[in-house]
Short mmCIF file of C-alpha atoms in Angstrom, two decimals:
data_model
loop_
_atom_site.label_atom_id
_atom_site.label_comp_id
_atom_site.label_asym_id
_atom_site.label_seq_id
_atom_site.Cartn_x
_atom_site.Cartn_y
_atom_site.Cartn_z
CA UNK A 832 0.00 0.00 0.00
CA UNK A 833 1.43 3.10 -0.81
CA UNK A 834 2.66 5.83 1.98
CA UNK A 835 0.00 8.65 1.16
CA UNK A 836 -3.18 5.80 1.41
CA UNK A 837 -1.49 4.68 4.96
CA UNK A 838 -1.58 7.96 6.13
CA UNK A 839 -5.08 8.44 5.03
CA UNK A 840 -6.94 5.83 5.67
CA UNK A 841 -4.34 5.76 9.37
CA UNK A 842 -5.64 9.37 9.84
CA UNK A 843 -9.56 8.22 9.33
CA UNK A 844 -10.59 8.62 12.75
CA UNK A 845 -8.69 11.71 13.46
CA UNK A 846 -9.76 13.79 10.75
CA UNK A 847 -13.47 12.75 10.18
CA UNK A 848 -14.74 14.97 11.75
CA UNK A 849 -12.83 18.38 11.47
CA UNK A 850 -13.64 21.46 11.96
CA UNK A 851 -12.14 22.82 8.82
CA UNK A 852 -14.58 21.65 6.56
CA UNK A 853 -17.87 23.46 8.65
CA UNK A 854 -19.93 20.69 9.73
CA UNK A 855 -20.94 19.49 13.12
CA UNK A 856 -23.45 16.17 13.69
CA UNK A 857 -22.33 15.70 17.22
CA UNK A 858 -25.23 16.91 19.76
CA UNK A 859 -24.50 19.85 21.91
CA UNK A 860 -24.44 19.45 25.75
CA UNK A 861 -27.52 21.36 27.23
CA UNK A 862 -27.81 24.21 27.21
CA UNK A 863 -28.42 26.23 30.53
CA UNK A 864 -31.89 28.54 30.84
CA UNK A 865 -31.23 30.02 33.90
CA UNK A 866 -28.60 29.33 36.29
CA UNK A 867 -31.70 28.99 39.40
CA UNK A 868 -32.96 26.99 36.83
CA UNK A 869 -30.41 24.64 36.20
CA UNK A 870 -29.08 24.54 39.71
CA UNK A 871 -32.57 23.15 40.83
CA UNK A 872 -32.61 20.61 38.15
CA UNK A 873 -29.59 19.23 38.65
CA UNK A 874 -30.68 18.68 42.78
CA UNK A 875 -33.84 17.25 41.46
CA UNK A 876 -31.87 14.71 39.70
CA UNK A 877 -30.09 13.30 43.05
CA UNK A 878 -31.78 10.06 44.63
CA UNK A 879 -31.92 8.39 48.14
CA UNK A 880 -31.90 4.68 47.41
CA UNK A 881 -33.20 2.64 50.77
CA UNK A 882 -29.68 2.19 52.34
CA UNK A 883 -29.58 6.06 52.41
CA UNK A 884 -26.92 6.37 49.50
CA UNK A 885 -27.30 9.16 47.06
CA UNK A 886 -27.16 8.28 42.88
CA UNK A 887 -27.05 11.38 40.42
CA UNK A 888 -29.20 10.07 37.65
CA UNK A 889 -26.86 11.94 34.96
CA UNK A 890 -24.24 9.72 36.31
CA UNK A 891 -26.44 6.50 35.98
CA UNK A 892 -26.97 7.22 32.56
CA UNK A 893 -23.43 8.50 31.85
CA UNK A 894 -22.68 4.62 33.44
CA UNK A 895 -24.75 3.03 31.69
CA UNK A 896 -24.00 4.43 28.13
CA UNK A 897 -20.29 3.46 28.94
CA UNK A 898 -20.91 0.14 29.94
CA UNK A 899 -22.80 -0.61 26.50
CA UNK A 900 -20.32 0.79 24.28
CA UNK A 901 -17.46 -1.21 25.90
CA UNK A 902 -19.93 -4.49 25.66
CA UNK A 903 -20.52 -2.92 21.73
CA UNK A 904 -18.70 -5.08 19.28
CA UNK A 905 -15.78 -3.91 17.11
CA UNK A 906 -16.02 -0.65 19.16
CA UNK A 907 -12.13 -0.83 19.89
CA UNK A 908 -11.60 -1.20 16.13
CA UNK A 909 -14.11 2.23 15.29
CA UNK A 910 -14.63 4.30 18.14
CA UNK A 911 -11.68 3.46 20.44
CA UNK A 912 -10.64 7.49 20.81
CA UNK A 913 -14.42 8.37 21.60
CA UNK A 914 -14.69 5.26 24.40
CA UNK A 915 -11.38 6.49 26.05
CA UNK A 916 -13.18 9.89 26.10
CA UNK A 917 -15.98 8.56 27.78
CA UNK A 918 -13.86 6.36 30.17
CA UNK A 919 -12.27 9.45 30.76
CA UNK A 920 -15.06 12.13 31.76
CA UNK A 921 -16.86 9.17 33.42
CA UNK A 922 -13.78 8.58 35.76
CA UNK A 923 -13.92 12.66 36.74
CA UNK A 924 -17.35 12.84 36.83
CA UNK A 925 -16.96 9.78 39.38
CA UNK A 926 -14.59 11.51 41.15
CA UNK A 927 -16.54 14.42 41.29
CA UNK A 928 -19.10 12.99 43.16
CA UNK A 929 -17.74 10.86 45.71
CA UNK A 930 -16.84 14.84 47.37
CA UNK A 931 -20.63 15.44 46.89
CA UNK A 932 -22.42 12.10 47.60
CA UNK A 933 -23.30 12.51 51.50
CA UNK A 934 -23.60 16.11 51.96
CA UNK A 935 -27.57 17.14 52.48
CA UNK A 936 -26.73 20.31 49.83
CA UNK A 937 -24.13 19.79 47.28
CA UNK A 938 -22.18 22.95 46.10
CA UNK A 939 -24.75 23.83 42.76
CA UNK A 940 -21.05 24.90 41.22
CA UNK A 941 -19.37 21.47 41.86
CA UNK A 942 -22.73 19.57 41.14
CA UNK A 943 -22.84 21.16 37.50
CA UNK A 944 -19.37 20.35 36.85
CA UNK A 945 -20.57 16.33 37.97
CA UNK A 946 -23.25 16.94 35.70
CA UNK A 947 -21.20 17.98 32.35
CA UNK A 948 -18.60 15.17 32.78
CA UNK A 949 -21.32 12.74 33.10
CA UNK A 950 -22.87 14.07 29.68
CA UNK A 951 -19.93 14.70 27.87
CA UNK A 952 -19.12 10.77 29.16
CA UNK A 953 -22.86 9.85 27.81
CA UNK A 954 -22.16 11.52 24.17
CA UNK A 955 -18.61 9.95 23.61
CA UNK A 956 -19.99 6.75 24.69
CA UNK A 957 -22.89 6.88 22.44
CA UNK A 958 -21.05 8.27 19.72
CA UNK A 959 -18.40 5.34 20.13
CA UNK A 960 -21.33 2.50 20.35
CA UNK A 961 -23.13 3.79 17.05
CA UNK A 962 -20.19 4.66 14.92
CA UNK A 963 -19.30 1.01 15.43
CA UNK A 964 -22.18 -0.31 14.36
CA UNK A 965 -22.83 2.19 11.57
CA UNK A 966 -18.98 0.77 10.37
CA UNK A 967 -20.03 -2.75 11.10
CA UNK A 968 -22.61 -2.19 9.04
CA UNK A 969 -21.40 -0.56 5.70
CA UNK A 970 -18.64 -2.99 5.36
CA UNK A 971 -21.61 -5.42 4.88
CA UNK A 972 -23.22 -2.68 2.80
CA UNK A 973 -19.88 -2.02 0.53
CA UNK A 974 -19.53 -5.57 0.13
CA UNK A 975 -23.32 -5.71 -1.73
CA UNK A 976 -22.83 -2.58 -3.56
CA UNK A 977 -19.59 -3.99 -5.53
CA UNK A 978 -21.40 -7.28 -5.90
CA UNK A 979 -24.51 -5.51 -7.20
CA UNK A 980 -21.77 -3.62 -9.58
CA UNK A 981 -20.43 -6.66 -10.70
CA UNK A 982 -23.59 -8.20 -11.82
CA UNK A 983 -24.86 -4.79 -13.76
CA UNK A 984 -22.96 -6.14 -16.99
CA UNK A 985 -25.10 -9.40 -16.89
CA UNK A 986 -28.72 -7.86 -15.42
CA UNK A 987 -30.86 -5.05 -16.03
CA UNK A 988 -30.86 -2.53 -13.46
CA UNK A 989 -34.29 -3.49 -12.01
CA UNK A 990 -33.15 -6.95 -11.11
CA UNK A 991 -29.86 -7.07 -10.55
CA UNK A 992 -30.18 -6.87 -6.80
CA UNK A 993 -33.36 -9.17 -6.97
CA UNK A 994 -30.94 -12.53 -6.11
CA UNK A 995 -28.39 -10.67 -3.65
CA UNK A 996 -30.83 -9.60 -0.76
CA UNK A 997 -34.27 -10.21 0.47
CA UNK A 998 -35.81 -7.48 3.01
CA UNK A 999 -38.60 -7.50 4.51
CA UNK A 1000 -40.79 -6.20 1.82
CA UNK A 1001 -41.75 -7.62 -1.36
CA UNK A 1002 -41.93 -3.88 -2.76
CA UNK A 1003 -38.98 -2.63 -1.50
CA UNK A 1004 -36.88 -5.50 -2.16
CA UNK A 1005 -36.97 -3.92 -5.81
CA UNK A 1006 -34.98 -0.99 -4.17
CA UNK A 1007 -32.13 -2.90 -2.71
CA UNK A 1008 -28.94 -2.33 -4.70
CA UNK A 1009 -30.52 0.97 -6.85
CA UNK A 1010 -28.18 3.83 -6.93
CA UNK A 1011 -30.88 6.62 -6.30
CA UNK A 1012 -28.58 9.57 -6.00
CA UNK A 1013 -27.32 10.54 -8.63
CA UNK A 1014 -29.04 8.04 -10.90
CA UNK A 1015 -33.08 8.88 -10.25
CA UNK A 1016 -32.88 12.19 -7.98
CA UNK A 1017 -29.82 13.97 -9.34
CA UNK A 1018 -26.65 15.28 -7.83
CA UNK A 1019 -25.83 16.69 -4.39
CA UNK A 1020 -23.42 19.43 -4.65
CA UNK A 1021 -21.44 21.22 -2.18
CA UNK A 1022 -19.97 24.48 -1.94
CA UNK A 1023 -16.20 24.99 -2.73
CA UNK A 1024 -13.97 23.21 -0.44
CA UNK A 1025 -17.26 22.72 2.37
CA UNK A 1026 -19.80 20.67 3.47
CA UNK A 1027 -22.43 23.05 2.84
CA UNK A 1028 -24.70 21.46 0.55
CA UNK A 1029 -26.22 24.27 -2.14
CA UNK A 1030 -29.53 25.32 -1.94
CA UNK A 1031 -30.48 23.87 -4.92
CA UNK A 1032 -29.40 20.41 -4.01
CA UNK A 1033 -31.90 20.45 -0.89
CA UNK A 1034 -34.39 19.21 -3.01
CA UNK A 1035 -32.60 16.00 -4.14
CA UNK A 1036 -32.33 15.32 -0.45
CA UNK A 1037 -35.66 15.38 0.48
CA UNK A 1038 -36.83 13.41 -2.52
CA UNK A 1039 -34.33 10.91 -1.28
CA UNK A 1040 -35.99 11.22 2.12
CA UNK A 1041 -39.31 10.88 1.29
CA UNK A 1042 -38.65 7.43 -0.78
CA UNK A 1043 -37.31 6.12 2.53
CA UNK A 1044 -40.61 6.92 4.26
CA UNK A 1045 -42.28 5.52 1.56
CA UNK A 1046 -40.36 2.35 1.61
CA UNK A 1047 -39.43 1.56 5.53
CA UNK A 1048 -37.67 -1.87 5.28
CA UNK A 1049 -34.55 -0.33 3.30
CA UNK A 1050 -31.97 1.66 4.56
CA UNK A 1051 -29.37 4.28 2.63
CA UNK A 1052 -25.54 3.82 2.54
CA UNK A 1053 -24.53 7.32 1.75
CA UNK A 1054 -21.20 7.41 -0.45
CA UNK A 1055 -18.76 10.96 -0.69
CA UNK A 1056 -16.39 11.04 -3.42
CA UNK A 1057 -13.96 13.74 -4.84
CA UNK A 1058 -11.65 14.32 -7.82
CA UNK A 1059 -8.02 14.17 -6.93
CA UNK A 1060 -7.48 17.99 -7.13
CA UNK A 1061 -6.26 19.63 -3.85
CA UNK A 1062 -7.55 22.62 -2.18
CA UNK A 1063 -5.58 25.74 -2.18
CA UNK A 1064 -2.94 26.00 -0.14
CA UNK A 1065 -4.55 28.04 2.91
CA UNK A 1066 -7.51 25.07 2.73
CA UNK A 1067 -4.33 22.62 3.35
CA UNK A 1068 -2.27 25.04 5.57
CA UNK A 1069 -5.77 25.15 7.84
CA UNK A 1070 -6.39 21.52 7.82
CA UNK A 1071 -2.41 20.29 8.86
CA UNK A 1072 -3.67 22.70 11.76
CA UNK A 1073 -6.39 21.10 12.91
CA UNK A 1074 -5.09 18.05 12.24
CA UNK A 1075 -1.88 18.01 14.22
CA UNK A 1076 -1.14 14.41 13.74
CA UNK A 1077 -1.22 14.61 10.13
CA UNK A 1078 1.89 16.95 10.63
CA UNK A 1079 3.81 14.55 12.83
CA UNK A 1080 4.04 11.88 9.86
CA UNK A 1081 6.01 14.37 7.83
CA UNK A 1082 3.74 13.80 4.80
CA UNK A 1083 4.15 15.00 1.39
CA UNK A 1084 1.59 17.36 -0.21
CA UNK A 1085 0.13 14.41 -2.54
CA UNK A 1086 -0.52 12.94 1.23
CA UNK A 1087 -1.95 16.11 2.83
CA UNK A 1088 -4.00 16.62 -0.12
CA UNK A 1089 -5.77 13.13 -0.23
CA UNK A 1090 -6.25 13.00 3.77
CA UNK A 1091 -7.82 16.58 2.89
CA UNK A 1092 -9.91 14.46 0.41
CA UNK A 1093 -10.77 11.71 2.41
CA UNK A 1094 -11.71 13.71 4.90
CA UNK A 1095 -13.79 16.18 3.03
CA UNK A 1096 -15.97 12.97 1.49
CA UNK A 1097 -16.83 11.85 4.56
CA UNK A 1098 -17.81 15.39 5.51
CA UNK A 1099 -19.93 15.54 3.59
CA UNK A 1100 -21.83 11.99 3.13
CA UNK A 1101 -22.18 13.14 6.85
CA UNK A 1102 -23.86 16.01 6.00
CA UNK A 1103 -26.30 14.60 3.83
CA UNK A 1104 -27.00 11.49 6.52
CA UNK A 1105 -27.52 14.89 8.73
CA UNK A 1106 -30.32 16.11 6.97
CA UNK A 1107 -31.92 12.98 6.29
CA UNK A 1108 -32.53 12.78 9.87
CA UNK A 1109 -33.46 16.38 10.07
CA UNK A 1110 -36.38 15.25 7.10
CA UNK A 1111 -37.50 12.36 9.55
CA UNK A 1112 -34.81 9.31 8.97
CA UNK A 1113 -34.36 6.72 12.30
CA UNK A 1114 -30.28 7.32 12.29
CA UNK A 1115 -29.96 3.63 12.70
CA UNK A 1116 -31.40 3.24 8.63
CA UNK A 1117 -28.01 5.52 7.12
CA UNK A 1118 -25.02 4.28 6.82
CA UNK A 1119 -22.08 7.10 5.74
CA UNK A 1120 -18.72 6.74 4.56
CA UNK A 1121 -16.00 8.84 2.39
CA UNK A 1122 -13.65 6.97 0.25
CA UNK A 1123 -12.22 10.70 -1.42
CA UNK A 1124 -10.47 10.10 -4.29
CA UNK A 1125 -10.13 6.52 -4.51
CA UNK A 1126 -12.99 5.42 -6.45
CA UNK A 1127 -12.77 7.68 -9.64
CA UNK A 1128 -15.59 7.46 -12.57
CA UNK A 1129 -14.03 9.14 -14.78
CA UNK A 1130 -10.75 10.22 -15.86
CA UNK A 1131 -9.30 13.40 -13.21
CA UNK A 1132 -7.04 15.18 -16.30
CA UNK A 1133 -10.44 16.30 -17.71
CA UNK A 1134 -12.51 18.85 -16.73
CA UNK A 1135 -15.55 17.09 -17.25
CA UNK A 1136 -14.06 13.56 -15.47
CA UNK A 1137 -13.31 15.47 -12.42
CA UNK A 1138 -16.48 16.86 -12.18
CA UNK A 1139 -18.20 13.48 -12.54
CA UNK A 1140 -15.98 12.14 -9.56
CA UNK A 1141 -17.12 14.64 -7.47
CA UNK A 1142 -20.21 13.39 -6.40
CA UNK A 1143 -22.34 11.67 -3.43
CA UNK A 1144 -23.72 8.38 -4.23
CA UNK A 1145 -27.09 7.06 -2.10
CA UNK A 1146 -27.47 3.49 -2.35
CA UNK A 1147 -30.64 1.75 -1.11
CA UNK A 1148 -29.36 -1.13 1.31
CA UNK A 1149 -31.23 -3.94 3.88
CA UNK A 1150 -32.83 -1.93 6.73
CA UNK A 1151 -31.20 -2.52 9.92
CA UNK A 1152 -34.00 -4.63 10.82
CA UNK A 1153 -34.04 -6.90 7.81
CA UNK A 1154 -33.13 -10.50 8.14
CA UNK A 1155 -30.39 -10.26 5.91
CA UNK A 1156 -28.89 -7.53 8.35
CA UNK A 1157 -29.62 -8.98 11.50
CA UNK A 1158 -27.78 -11.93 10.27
CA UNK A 1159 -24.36 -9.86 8.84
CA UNK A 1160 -24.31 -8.23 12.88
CA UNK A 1161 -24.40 -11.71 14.23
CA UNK A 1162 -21.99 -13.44 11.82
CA UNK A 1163 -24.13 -15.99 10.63
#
C-alpha cells in the first residue's frame, strides 16, 4: 500500500470529523436557561436509594452508556478514541461525586461540573457505540454494492439486486442495490472546499428522504467522493492545523492533499446522513462513509471527469431490521 493511502486511511478517525470543513453532527451538551434553573434541576436529579446512598441520575446514565459501548462489538476497532473519552469524563465525573455524595446540599457549582462530565461521558460513549455499528454495518453494505456492480454487466438494473438480498418487503426489495442519487434524484453538490450542501441540491435530499418513508424496510448507505485535485494552499495550511497528527508523519503534499480528500468525502456523506434525519430518517437506517479520491468514474485530467468524480452516491441497502442484516451483525 502506498505511503499517502497509509496515512489516510491511518488518519480516518482523526480527521473525520474536522472542523475545517464546517460541519458538526455531534449533539451539543444542554444548554443552561437560567442558572436557578439549572441549579434546581440538577438537585432534582439526586436520589436516596433505601440504604440512604445518594445516585445522580446523569451519572447512571453517563454509566450506563459506557458500559454498552465497551460491551458494543468492534467498538475498539471504530470508536476506540471516543470510548477512552468517555472512560475518561466518566472517571472525573466519578470523582466528582464521591466529594458530593453525602452532603444534604451539594455545592450547585461542583454539582454542574458532575453533571457535564457525566454528559460529555454519555455523548462519547454513544457516539463510540453507534459509529461502530454504523462501520459494522457498511462494510456489509460495501460488500453488496460492488457485488450488485459486478452483476450490472449481466442484469438489467431493475433486477440485478433481486438474487443478492431479500428485506422485509416484497416492494422494497426492488430498491435494494438501486443507486438513487445521482441516478433517479440527481446530484448533491457542495460548496467549494465545504460541506455546505447548495440550496439547490436540498431538493434532491428530500426526494431521497421521502422514498425512505415511503419504503421503511430499506436503509441508505450514503457514499462521498472527490476528484483528486487539492484545495488551495490556505484550505491545506488550515487543515495540517487542525489536524496536528497529520503533521507529525512528515507527509508529502500528494498525502496532505488526499487526507484533505478523504476527509472532506466523509464530511460531507455526513452532511447529507444529517439532513436525512433532520427530514425524519431513524439514524440507525443511514449508513455514511468517504472513500475521497479513490474510487474515480471518470478520468481526473479532464474537466468534465473530475467533475463526474465529485459526487455523493445514495445506495438503497437492507434496513437494519431486515433479516439479511440482523444476520451480517451476528456473523451468521
Amino acid at each position: 500500500m502506498k505511503k499517502s493511502w497509509m496515512i489516510a486511511l491511518g488518519l480516518a478517525p482523526l480527521i473525520a470529523g474536522c472542523s475545517v470543513f464546517e460541519t458538526n453532527v455531534v449533539p451539543p451538551s444542554p444548554a443552561l436557561t437560567g442558572i436557578n434553573a439549572q441549579n434546581a434541576a440538577w438537585h432534582s436529579q439526586i436520589k436516596r436509594v433505601q440504604d440512604g446512598e445518594a445516585q445522580f441520575e446523569p451519572l447512571e446514565d453517563a454509566r450506563d452508556a459506557v458500559a454498552a459501548a465497551e460491551a458494543q462489538r468492534d467498538v475498539d476497532n471504530y470508536g476506540s478514541d471516543e470510548l477512552a473519552g468517555a472512560r475518561s469524563a466518566l472517571e472525573e465525573a466519578e470523582q466528582g461525586w464521591q466529594s458530593l455524595a453525602n452532603k444534604r446540599r451539594p455545592d450547585n457549582a461542583k454539582l454542574a461540573e458532575v453533571a457535564e462530565q457525566a454528559h460529555r461521558a454519555q455523548r462519547l460513549a454513544e457516539i463510540a457505540r453507534y459509529t461502530a455499528i454504523r462501520e459494522i454495518n457498511l462494510e456489509t453494505l460495501i460488500a453488496v454494492n460492488d457485488k450488485l456492480k459486478a452483476r450490472e454487466p449481466e442484469q438489467s438494473a431493475g433486477s440485478a439486486a433481486a438474487g443478492a438480498v431479500r428485506p422485509i418487503s416484497a416492494a422494497d426489495r426492488e430498491l435494494i442495490g438501486q443507486k438513487v442519487v445521482p441516478d433517479q434524484f440527481g446530484d448533491v453538490s457542495f460548496e467549494t472546499g465545504t460541506a455546505r450542501i447548495k440550496a439547490e441540491s436540498q431538493a434532491t435530499v428530500r426526494q431521497l428522504a421521502e422514498l425512505l418513508k415511503a419504503h421503511p424496510t430499506v436503509g441508505v448507505a450514503i457514499f462521498g467522493h472527490t476528484d483528486n485535485v487539492g484545495p488551495s494552499s490556505e484550505s491545506i495550511d488550515r487543515f495540517v492545523a487542525a489536524n496536528p497528527g497529520l503533521e507529525e508523519q512528515a507527509p508529502t503534499r500528494e498525502d496532505k492533499v488526499r487526507a484533505f480528500n478523504l476527509a472532506l468525502s466523509a464530511a460531507r456523506a455526513r452532511t447529507v446522513a444529517q439532513q436525512l434525519v433532520e427530514n425524519g430518517i431513524p439514524a440507525r437506517r443511514i449508513g455514511a462513509r468517504g472513500f475521497g479520491d479513490t474510487r474515480p468514474v471518470a478520468s481526473n485530467d479532464t474537466a468534465e471527469g473530475r467533475r463526474a468524480n465529485r459526487r455523493i452516491e445514495a445506495v438503497i441497502v437492507p434496513g437494519p431490521d431486515s433479516p439479511e442484516a440482523r444476520r451480517a451483525r451476528s456473523g451468521s
